Short mmCIF file of C-alpha atoms and ligand atoms in Angstrom, two decimals:
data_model
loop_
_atom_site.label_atom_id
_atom_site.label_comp_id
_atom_site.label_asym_id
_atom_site.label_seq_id
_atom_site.Cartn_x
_atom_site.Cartn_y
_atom_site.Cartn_z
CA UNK A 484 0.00 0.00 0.00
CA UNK A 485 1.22 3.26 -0.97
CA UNK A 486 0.81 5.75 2.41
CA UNK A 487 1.06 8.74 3.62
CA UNK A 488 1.29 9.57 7.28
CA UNK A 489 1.00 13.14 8.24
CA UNK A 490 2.24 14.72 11.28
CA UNK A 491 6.11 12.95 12.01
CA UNK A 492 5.82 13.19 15.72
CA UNK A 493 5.63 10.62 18.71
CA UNK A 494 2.58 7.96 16.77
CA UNK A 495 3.00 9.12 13.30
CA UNK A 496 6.90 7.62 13.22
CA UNK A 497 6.42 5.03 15.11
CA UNK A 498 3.42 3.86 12.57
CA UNK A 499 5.23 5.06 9.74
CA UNK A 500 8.73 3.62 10.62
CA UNK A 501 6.80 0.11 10.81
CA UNK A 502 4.27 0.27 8.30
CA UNK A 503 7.86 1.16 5.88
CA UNK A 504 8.63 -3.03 6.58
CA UNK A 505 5.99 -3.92 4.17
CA UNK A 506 4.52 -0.56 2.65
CA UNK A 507 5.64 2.35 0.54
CA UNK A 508 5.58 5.13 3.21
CA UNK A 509 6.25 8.91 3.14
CA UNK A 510 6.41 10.78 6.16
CA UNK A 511 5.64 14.67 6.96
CA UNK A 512 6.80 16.50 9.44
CA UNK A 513 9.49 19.25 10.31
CA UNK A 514 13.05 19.24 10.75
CA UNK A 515 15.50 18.28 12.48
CA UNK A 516 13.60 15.06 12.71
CA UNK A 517 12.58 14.55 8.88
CA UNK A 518 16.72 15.70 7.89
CA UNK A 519 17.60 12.52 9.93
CA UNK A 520 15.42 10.23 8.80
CA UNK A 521 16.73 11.28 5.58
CA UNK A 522 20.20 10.98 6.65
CA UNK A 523 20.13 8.13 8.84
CA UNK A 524 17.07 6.16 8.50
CA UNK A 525 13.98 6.09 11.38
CA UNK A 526 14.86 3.91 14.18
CA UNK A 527 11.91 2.50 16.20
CA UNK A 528 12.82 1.35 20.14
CA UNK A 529 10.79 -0.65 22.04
CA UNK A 530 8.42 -2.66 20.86
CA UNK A 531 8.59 -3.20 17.19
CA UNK A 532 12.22 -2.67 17.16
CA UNK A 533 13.97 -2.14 13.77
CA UNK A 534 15.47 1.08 11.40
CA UNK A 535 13.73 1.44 8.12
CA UNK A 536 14.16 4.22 5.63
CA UNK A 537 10.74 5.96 4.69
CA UNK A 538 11.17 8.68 2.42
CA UNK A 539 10.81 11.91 4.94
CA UNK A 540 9.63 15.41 3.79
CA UNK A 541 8.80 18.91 5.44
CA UNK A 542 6.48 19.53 2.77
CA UNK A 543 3.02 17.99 2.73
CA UNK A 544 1.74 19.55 -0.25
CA UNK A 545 0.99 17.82 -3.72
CA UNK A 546 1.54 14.23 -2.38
CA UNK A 547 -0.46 11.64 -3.54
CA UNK A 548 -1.17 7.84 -2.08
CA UNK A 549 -3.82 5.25 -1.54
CA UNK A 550 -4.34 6.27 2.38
CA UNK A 551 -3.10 9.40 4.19
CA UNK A 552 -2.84 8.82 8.29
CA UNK A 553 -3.35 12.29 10.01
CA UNK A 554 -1.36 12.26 13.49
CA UNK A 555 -0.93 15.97 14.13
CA UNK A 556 -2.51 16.94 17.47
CA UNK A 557 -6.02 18.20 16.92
CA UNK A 558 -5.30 21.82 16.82
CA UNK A 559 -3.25 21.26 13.34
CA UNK A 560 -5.93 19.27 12.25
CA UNK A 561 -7.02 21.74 9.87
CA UNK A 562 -3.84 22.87 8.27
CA UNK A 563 -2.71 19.29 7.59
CA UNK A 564 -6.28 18.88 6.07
CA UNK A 565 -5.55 22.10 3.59
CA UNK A 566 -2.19 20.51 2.85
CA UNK A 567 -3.65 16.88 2.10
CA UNK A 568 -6.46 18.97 -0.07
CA UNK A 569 -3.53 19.56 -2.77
CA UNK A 570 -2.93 16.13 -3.26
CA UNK A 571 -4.60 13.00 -4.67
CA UNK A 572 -5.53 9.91 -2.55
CA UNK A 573 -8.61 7.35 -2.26
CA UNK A 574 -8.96 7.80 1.74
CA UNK A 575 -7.61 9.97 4.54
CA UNK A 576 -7.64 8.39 8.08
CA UNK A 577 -7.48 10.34 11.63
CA UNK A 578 -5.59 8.53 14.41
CA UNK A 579 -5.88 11.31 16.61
CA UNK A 580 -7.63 11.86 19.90
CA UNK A 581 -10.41 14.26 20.24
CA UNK A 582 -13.15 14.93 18.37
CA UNK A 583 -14.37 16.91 15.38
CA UNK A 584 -10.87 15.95 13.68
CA UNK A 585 -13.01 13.99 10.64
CA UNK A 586 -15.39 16.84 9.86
CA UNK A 587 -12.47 19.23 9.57
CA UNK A 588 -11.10 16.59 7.19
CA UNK A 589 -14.17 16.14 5.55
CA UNK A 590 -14.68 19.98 4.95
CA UNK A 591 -11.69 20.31 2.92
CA UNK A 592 -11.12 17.15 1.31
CA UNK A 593 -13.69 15.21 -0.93
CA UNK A 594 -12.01 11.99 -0.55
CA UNK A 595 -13.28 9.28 1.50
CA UNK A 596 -12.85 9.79 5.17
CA UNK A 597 -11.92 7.36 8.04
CA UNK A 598 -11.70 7.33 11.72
CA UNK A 599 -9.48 5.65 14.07
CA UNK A 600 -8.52 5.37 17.04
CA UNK A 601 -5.34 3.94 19.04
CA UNK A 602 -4.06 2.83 21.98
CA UNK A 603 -0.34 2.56 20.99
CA UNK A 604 2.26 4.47 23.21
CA UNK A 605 5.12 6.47 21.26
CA UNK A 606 7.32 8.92 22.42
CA UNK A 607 9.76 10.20 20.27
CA UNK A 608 13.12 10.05 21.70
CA UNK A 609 15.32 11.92 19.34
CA UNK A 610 15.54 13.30 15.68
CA UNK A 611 15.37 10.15 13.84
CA UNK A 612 14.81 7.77 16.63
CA UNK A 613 10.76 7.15 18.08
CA UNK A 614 10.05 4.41 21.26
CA UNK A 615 7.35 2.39 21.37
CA UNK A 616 6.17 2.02 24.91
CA UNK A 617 3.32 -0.26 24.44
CA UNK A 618 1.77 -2.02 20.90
CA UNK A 619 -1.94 -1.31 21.97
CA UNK A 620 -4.88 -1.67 19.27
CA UNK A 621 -5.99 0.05 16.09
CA UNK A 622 -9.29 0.15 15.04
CA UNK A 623 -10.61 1.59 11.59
CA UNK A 624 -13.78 2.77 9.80
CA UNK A 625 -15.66 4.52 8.00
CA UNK A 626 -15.91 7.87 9.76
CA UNK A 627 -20.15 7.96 9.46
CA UNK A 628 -20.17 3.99 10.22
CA UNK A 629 -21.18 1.31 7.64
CA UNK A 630 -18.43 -0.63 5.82
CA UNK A 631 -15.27 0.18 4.07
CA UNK A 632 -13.21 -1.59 1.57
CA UNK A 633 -10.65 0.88 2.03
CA UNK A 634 -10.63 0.70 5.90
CA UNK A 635 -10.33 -3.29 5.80
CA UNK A 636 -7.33 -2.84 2.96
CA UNK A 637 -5.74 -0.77 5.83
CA UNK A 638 -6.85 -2.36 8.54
CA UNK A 639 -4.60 -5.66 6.73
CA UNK A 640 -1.79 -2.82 5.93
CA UNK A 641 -1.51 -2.77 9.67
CA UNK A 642 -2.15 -6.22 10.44
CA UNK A 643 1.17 -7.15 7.46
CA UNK A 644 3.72 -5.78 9.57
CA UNK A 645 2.05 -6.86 13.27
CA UNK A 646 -0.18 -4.11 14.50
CA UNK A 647 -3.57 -5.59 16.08
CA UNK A 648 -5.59 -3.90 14.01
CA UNK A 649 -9.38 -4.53 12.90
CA UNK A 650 -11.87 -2.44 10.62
CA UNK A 651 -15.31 -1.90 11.99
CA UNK A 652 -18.48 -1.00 10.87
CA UNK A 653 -19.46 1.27 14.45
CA UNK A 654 -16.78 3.81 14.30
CA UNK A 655 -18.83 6.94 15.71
CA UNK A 656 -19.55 4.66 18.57
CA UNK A 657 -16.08 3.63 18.87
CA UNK A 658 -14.90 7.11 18.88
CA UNK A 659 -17.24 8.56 21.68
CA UNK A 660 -16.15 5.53 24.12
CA UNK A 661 -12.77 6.55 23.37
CA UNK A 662 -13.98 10.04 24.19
CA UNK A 663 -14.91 8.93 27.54
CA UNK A 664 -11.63 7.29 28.18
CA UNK A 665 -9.79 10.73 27.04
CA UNK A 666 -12.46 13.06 29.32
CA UNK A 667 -11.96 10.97 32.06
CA UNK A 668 -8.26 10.33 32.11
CA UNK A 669 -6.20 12.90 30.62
CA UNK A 670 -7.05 16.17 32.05
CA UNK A 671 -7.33 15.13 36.00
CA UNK A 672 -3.96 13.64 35.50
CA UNK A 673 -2.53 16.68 33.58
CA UNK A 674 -3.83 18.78 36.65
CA UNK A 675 -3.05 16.61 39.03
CA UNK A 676 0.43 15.69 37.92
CA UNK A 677 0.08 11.95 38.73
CA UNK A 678 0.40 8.66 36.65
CA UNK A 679 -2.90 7.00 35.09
CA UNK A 680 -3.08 4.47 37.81
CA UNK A 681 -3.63 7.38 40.50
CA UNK A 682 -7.31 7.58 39.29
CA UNK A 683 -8.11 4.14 40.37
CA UNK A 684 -9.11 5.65 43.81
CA UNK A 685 -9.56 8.48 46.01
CA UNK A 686 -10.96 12.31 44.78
CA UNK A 687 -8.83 11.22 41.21
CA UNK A 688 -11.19 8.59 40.40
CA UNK A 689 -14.72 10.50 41.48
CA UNK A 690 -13.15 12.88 39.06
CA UNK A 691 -12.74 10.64 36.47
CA UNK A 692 -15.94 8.60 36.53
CA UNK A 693 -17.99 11.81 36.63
CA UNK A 694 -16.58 13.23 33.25
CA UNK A 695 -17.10 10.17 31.85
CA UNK A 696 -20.52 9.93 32.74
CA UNK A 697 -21.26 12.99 31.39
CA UNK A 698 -19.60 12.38 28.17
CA UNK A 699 -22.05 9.37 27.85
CA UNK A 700 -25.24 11.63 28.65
CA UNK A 701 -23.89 13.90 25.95
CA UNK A 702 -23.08 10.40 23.53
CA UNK A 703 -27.07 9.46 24.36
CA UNK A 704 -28.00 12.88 23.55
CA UNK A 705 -26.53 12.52 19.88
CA UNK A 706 -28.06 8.96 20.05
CA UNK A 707 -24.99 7.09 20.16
CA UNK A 708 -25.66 4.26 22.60
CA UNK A 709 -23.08 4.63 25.13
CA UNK A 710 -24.13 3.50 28.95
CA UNK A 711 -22.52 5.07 31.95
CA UNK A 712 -21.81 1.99 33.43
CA UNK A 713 -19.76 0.98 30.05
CA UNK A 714 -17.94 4.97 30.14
CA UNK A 715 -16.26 4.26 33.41
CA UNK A 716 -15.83 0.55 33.10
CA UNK A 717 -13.23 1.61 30.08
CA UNK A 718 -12.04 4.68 32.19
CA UNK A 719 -11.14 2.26 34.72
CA UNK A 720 -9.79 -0.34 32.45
CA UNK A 721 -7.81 2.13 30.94
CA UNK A 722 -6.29 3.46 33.72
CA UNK A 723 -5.56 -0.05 34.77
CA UNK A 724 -3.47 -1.19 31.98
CA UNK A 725 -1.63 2.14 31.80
CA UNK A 726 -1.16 2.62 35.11
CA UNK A 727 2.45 3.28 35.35
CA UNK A 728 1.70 6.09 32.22
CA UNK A 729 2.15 9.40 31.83
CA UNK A 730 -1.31 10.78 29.97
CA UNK A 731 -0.81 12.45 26.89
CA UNK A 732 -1.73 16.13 28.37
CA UNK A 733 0.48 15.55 31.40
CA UNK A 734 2.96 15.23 28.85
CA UNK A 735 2.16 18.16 27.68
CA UNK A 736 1.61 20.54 30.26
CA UNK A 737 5.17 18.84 31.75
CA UNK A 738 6.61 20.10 28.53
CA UNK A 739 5.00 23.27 28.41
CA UNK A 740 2.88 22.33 25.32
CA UNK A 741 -0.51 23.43 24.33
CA UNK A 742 -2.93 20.50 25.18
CA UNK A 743 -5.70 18.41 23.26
CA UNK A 744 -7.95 19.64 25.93
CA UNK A 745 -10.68 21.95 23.24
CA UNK A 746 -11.05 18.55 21.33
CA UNK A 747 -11.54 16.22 24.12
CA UNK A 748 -13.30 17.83 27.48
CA UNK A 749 -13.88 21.38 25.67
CA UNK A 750 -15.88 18.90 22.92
CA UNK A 751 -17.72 17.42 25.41
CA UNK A 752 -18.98 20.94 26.75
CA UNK A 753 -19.85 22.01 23.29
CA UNK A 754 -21.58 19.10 22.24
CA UNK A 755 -23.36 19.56 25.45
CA UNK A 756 -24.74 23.29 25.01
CA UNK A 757 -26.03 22.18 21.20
CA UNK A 758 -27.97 19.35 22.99
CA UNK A 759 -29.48 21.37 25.97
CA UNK A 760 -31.20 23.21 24.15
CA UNK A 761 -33.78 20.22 24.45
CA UNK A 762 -32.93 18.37 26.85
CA UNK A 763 -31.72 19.35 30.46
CA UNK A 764 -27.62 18.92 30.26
CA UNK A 765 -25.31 19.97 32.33
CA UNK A 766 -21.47 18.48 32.31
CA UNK A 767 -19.92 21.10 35.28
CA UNK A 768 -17.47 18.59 35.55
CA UNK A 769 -15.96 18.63 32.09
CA UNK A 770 -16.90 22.34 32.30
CA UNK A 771 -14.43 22.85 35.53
CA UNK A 772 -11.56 21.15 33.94
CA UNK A 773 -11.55 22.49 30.42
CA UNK A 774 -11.43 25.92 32.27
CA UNK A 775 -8.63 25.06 35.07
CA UNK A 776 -6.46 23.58 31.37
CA UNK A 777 -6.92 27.01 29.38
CA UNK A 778 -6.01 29.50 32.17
CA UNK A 779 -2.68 26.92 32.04
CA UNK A 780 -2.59 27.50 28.77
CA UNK A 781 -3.25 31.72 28.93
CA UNK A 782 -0.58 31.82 31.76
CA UNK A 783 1.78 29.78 29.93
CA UNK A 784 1.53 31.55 26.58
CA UNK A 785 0.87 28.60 24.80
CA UNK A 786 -2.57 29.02 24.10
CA UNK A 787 -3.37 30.16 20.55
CA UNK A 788 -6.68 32.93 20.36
P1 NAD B 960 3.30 14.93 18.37
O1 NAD B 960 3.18 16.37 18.72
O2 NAD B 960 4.45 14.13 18.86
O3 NAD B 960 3.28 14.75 16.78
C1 NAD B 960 2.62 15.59 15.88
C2 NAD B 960 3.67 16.00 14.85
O4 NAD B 960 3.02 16.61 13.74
C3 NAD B 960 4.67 17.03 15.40
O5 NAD B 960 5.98 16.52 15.25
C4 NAD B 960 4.46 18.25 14.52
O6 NAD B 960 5.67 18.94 14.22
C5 NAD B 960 3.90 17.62 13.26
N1 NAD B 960 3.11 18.55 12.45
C6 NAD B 960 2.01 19.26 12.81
N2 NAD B 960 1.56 20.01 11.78
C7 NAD B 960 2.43 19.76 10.74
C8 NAD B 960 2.52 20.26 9.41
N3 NAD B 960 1.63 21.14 8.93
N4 NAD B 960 3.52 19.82 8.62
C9 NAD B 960 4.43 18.92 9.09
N5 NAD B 960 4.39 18.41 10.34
C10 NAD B 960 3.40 18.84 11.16
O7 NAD B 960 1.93 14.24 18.85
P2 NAD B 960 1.64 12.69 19.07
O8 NAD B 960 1.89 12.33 20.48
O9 NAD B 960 2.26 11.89 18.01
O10 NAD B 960 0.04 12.68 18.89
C11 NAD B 960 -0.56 12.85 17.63
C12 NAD B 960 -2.03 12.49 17.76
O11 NAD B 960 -2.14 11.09 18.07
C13 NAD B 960 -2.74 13.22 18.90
O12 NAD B 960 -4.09 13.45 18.57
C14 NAD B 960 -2.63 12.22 20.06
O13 NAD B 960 -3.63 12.44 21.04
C15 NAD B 960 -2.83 10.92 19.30
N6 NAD B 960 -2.27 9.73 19.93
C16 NAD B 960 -0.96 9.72 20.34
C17 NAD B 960 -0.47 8.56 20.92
C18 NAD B 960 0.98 8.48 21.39
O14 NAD B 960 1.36 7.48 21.98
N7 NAD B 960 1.81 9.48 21.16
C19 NAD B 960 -1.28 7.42 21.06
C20 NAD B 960 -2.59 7.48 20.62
C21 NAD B 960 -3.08 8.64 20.05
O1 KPL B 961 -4.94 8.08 25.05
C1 KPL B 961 -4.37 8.23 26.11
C2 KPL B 961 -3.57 9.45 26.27
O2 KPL B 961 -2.73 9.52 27.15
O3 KPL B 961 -3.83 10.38 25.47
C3 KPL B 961 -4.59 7.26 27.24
C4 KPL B 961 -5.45 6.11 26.70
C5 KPL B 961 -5.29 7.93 28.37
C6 KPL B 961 -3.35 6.59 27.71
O4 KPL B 961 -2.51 7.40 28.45
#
């Protein structure tokens, strides 16, 4: 399979640098990372361990492919979407977190348009050099639902070179439990500072279970069927098998980074305002944290207006 994977950080290279085993694979992303995979090769630690040689670019403009993987963080969603809009290819695929990722694809772009989501841990270690910290799942679909020929083609992509990987036919459904997870895990351990396990008790985990209970209401409210019981049963899981993690947005606020907090807890409160209109909805939980993560943001200047 011919692919593109856009967005060269921590998941895109470590997909990339493995799907480049079996696959014709071009990776963007920005220097100095894409000068050494140029110069060097992409080495993948961990998990998956091997150095393969995708070809590596800075510019994602005019490419063309069967499948294009989008791995930026949600906030670039939409300038990786006007990039891949130059170029020519049957599907592009979000593996991000967050929501609303696919419609910004889908507004630019009149390819077909797939959703993902996965539970692989990457960090990137070095220009040139990414670790997988744990092979996790993929799953793939059609971003509306319903079947895909081009999801299963990529879903066996994946599978080729040892990624658990399956297409399904539910992906909406998919992506609001993994919504749940995300609301209910990232930003109390951002603010809190503390590993995943931490929210298997105590304040942590009333913390956690409520936003995920209201990101279920506000699932049920869009008529995706998504129980609270089964929102903070995969909070829990989640946090169980990870527990020794560091959540992607304690990463980031650790690092100083802007967070995918307006795509994940901020989506939840939006999605929540649109449906009160009829219906009595209140998430003050979801409400409380998206808040405490943008004043981070203002104070540390890396919040974009
Ligand atoms: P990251 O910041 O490490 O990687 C994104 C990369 O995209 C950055 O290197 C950035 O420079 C590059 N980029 C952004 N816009 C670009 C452009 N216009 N041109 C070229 N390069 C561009 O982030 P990440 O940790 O890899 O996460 C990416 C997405 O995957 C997020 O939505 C995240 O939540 C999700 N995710 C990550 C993991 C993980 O283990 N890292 C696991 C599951 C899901
Ligand atoms: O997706 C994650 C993230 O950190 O963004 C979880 C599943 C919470 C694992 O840390």
């Amino acid at each position: 399979m011919d692919i593109v994977v856009f967005g060269a950080g921590s998941l895109g290279s470590l997909l990339g640098g493995v799907l480049a085993r079996e696959h014709d694979v071009t990776l963007v992303g920005r220097d100095p990372h894409v000068s050494a995979v140029r110069d060097a090769g992409l080495r993948v630690e961990g998990a998956f361990e091997a150095t393969t040689t995708p070809d590596a670019t800075t510019d994602g403009t005019d490419l063309s492919g069967d499948v294009a993987l989008v791995t930026v963080k949600a906030f670039d969603t939409a300038e990786a979407a006007s990039a891949l809009a130059t170029g020519d290819f049957d599907a592009v695929c979000s593996l991000q977190n967050g929501m609303g990722n696919e419609e910004t694809l889908a507004d630019a772009l009149d390819c077909e348009i797939l959703a993902g989501t996965a539970t692989c841990g990457a960090i990137r270690q070095a220009p040139g050099v990414v670790e997988c910290t744990g092979r996790g799942e993929i799953v793939v679909g059609a971003a509306d639902g319903g079947d895909s020929p081009i999801a299963e083609s990529l879903a066996a992509a994946f599978d080729a070179v040892g990624f658990d990987c399956e297409a399904v036919a539910d992906m909406p459904r998919r992506l609001w439990a993994k919504l749940a997870v995300n609301a209910g895990i990232n930003a109390v351990t951002a603010l809190a500072r503390v590993d995943n396990g931490a929210l298997l008790s105590g304040d942590a985990n009333d913390l956690a279970r409520a936003a995920a209970r209201e990101t279920a209401r506000v699932a049920r409210a869009r008529d995706v069927s998504l129980s609270n019981r089964e929102a903070v049963a995969r909070v829990e899981a989640v946090a169980e098998g990870t527990a020794t993690n560091t959540s992607s947005m304690r990463q980031d606020v650790e690092a100083e980074r802007r967070t995918e907090v307006d795509a994940i807890n901020g989506y939840v409160v939006d999605a929540a305002c649109e449906a009160r209109r009829e219906l009595d909805l209140d998430v003050p939980v979801n409400r409380t944290l998206t808040s405490l993560l943008r004043a981070w943001e203002d104070g540390a200047g890396v919040r974009e207006s």
